Short mmCIF file of C-alpha atoms in Angstrom, two decimals:
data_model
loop_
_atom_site.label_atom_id
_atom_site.label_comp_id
_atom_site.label_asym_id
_atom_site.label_seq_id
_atom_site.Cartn_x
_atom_site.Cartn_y
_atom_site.Cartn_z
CA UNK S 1 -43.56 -50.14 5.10
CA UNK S 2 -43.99 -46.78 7.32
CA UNK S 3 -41.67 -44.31 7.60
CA UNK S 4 -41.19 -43.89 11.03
CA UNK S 5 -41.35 -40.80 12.68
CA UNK S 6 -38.42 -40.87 15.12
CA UNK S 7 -38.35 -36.95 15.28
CA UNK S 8 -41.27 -37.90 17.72
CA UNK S 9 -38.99 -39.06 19.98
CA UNK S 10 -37.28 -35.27 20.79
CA UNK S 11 -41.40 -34.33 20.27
CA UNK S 12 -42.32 -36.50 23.56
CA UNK S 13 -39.58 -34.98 25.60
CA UNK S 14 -39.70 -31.52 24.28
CA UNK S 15 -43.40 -30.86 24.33
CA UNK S 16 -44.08 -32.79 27.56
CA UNK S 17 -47.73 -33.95 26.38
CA UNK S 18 -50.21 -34.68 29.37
CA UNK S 19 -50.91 -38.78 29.59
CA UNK S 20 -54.21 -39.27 31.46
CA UNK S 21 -54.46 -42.94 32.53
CA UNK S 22 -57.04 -44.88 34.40
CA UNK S 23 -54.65 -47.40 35.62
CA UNK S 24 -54.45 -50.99 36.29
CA UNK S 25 -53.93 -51.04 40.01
CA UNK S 26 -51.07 -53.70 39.57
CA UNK S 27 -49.09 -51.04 37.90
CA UNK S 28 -49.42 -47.77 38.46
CA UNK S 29 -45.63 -46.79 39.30
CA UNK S 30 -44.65 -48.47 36.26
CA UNK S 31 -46.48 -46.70 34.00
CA UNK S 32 -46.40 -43.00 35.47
CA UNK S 33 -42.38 -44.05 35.78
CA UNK S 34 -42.19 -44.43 32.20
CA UNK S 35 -44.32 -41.56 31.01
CA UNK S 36 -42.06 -39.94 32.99
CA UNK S 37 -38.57 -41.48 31.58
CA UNK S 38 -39.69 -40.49 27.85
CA UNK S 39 -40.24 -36.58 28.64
CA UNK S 40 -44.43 -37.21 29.13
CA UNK S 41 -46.06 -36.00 32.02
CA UNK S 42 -48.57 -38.74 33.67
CA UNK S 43 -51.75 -38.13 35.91
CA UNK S 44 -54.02 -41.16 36.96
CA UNK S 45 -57.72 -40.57 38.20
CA UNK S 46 -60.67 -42.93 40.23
CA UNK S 47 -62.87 -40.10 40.76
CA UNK S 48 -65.79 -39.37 37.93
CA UNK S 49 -66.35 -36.30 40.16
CA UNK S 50 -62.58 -34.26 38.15
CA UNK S 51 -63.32 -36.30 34.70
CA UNK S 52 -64.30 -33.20 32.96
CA UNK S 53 -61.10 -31.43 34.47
CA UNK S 54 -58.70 -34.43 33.58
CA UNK S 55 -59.60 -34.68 29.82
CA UNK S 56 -59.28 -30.97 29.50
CA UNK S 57 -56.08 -31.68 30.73
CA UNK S 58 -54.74 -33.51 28.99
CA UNK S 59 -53.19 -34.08 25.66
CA UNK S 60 -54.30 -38.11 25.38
CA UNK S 61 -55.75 -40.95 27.32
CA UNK S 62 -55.30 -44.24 28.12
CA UNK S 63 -58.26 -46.98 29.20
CA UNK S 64 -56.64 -49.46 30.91
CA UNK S 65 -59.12 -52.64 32.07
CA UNK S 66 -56.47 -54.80 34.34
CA UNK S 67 -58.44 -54.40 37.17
CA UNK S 68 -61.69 -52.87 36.79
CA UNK S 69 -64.52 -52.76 39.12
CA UNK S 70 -67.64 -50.62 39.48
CA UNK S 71 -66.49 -47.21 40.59
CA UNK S 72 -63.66 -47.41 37.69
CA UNK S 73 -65.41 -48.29 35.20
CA UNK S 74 -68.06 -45.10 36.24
CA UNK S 75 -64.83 -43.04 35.59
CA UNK S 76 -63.91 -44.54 32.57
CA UNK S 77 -67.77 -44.00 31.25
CA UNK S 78 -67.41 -39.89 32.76
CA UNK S 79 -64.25 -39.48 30.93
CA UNK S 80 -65.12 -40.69 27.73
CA UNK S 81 -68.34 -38.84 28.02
CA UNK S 82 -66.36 -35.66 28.51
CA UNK S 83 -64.20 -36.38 25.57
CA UNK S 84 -66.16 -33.87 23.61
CA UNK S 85 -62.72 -32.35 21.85
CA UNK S 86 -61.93 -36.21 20.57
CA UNK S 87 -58.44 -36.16 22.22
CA UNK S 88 -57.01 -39.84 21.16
CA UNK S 89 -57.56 -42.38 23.39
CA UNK S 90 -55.85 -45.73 23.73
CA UNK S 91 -57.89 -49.13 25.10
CA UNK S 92 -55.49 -51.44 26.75
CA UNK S 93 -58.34 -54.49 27.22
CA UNK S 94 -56.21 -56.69 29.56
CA UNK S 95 -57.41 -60.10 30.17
CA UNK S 96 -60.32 -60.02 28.18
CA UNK S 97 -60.05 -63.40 26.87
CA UNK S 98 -59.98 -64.76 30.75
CA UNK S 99 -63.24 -62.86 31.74
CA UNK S 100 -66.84 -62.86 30.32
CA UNK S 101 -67.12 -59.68 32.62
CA UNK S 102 -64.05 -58.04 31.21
CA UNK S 103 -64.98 -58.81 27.79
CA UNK S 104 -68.31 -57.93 28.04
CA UNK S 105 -67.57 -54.49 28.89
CA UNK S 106 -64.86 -53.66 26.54
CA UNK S 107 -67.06 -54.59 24.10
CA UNK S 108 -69.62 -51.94 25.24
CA UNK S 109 -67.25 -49.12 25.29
CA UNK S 110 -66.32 -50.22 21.99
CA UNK S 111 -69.67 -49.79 20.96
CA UNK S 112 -70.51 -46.21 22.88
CA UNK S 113 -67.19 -44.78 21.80
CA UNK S 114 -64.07 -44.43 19.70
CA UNK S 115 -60.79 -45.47 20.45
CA UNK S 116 -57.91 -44.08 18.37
CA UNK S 117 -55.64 -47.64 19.27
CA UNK S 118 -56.52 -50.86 20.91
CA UNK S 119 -53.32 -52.05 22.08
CA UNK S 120 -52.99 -55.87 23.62
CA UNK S 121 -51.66 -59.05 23.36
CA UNK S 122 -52.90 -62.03 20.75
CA UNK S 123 -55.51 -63.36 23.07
CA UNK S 124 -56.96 -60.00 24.11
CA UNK S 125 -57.34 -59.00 20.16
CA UNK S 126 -58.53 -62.62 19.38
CA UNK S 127 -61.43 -62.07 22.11
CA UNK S 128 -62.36 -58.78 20.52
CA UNK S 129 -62.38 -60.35 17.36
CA UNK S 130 -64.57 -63.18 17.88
CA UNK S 131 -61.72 -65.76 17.54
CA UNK S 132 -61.53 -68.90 19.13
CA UNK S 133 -57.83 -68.68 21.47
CA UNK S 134 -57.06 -70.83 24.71
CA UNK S 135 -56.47 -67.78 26.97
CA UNK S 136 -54.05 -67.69 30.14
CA UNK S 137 -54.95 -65.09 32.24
CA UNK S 138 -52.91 -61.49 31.28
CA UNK S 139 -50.95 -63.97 28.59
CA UNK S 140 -51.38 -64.16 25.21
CA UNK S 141 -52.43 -68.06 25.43
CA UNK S 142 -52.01 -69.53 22.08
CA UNK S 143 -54.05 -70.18 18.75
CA UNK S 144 -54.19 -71.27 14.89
CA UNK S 145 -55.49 -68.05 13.78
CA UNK S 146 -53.85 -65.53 11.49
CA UNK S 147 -52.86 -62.87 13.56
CA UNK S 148 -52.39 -60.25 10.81
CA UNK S 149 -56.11 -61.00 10.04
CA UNK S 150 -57.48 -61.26 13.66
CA UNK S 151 -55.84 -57.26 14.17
CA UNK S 152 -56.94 -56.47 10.75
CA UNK S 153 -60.54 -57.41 11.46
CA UNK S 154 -60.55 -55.74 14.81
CA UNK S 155 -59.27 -52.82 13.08
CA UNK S 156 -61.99 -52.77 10.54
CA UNK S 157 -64.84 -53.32 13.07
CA UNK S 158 -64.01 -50.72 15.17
CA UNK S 159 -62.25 -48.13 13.09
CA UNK S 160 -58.75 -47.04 14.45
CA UNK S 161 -55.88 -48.57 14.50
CA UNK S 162 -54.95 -52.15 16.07
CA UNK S 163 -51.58 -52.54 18.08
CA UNK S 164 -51.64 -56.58 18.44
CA UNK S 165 -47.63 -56.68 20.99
CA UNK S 166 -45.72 -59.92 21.40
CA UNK S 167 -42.69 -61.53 19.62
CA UNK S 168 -43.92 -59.59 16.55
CA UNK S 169 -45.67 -56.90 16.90
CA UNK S 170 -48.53 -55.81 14.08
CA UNK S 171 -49.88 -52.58 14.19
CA UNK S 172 -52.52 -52.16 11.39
CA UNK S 173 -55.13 -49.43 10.58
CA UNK S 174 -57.25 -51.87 8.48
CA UNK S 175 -55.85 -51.02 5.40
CA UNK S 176 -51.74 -50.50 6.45
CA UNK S 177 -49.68 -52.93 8.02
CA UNK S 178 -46.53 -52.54 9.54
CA UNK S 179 -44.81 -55.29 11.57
CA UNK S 180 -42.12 -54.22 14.30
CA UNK S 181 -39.96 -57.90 14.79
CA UNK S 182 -37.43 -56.39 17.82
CA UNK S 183 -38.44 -57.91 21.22
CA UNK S 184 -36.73 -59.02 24.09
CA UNK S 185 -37.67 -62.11 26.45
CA UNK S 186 -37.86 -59.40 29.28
CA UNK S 187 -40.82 -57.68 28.35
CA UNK S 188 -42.42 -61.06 28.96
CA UNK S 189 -41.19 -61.55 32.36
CA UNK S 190 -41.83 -57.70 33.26
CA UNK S 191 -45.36 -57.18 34.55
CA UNK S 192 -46.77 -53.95 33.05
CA UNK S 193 -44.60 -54.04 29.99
CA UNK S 194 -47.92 -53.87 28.03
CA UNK S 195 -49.46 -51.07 30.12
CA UNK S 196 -46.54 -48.98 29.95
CA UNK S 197 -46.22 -49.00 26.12
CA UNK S 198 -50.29 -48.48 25.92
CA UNK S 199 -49.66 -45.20 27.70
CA UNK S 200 -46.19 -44.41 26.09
CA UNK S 201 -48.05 -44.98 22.22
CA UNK S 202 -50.93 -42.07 23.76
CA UNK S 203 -47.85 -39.72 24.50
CA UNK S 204 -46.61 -40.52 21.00
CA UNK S 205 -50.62 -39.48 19.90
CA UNK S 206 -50.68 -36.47 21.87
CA UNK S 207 -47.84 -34.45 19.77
CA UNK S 208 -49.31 -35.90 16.33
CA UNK S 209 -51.92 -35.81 14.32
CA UNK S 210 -50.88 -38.92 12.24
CA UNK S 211 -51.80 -41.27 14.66
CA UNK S 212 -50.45 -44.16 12.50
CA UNK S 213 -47.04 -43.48 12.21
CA UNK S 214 -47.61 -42.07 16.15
CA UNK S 215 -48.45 -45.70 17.00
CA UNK S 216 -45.71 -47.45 14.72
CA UNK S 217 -43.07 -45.22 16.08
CA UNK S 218 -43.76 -45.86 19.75
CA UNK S 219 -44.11 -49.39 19.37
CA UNK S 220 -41.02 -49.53 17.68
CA UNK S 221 -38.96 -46.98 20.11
CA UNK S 222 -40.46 -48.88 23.01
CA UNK S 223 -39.04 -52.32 21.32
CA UNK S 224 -35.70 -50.73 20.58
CA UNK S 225 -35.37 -49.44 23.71
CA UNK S 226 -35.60 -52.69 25.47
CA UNK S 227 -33.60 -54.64 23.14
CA UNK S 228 -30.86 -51.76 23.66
CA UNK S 229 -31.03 -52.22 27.08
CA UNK S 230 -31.41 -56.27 27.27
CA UNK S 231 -27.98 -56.07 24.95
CA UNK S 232 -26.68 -54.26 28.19
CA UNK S 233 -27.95 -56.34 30.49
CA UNK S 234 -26.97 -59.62 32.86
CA UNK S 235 -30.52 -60.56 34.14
CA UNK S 236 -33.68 -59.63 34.67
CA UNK S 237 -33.30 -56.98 37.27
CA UNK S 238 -30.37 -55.12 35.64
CA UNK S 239 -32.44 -55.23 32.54
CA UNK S 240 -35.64 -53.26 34.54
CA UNK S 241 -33.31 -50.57 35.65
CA UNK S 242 -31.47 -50.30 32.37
CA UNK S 243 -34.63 -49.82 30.32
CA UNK S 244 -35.77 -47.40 32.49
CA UNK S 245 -32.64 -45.53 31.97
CA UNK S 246 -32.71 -45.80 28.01
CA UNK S 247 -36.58 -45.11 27.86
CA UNK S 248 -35.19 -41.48 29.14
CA UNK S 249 -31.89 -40.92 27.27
CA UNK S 250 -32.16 -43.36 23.86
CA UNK S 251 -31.55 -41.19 21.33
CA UNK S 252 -32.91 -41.65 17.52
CA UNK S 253 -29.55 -42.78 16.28
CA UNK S 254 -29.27 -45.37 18.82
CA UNK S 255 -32.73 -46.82 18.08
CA UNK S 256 -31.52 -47.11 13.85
CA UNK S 257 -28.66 -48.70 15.33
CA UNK S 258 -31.15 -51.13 16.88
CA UNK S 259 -33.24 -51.81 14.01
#
């Protein structure tokens, strides 16, 4: 099992590491509101004309396919292009399994470039892996596979480290496993929850050079914290407030507490 790194916690808030995200359009807010809440600072770009300036900016960056289209995927290309000082990058590949398009093209910028973390649900990592999986849309659809082997192949193939989320989540290098097992019904329900964590594990990256444990311990924060708050919570709206309110004060003790 990893040690977790929960010192990265105070790290995130107290170094204040520069997220660059090309968002999904659905959830932009979300995602710069949670960067926000855990001490990172967030900046979103369309325009291949500032690429170079944004990745000089910042400390990591997140690829995030939920809606792509021409002009964003022309930034996504510029950025990673200008990603000469191999700052880590996290691929959120949402709804590849729903879209020959989608799929087509995350498997191309898998190909031209490295990712540090893929981070997405069963189906997503089942499509980059070559599995059959009945997809539903941005769901994680259902299968037979193994899911430790589908992330540990994906892993392999493309050489960093696989974050597969959902009732279990297995974040794998390859060769390491570790398996988080705290959810909460909520981050089901919550649109975005997966493209807020994708950009929360690349604040985690930015102020660590073990990206690893980096990804472990975010996933695992991230889970804590919403379990924490769904403990605290009546229903699904009190729950979206009071995560955003733990995501900014949860302290390392309270997340043991959790585990």
């Amino acid at each position: 099992m990893t040690k977790l790194q929960l010192k990265l916690l105070d790290q995130v808030r107290q170094q204040n590491p520069v997220v660059l995200t090309i968002p999904n359009m659905v959830t932009p807010d979300k995602v710069a509101d949670g960067l926000s809440a855990i001490g990172a600072s967030p900046i979103m770009s369309l325009a291949p004309q500032e690429a170079a300036e944004m990745v000089k900016l910042a400390n990591a960056i997140t690829i995030n396919l939920g809606t792509i289209h021409e002009e964003q995927a022309n930034e996504i290309t510029t950025i990673l292009k200008n990603n000469q000082d191999q700052k880590p990058v996290v691929l959120d590949p949402v709804a590849i399994g729903a879209s020959h398009y989608r799929l087509a093209f995350a498997k191309q910028l898998l190909q031209d470039h490295h990712f540090t973390v893929i981070r997405g649900n069963a189906g997503e990592i089942a499509a980059l892996a070559n599995v059959n999986w009945h997809s539903r849309g941005i769901d994680s659809g259902s299968g037979q596979a193994d899911l430790l082997e589908i992330a540990k192949t994906v892993a392999n193939k493309y050489h960093c480290i696989v974050v597969l989320t959902g009732k279990t989540d297995i974040i794998t290098d390859g060769d390491n496993t570790f398996i988080n097992q705290l959810s909460t019904g909520y981050f089901v329900t919550n649109v975005g929850s997966g493209d807020i964590l994708s950009s929360v594990i690349a604040a985690y990256l930015g102020v660590s050079k073990d990206y690893y444990t980096a990804a472990c311990t975010a996933t695992t924060v991230f889970a804590a914290t919403g379990v924490k708050a769904a403990r605290e919570s009546n229903g699904f709206g009190q729950w979206q407030v009071k995560f955003r309110d733990e995501l900014a004060s949860i302290k390392s003790s309270e997340v043991l507490s959790v585990l």
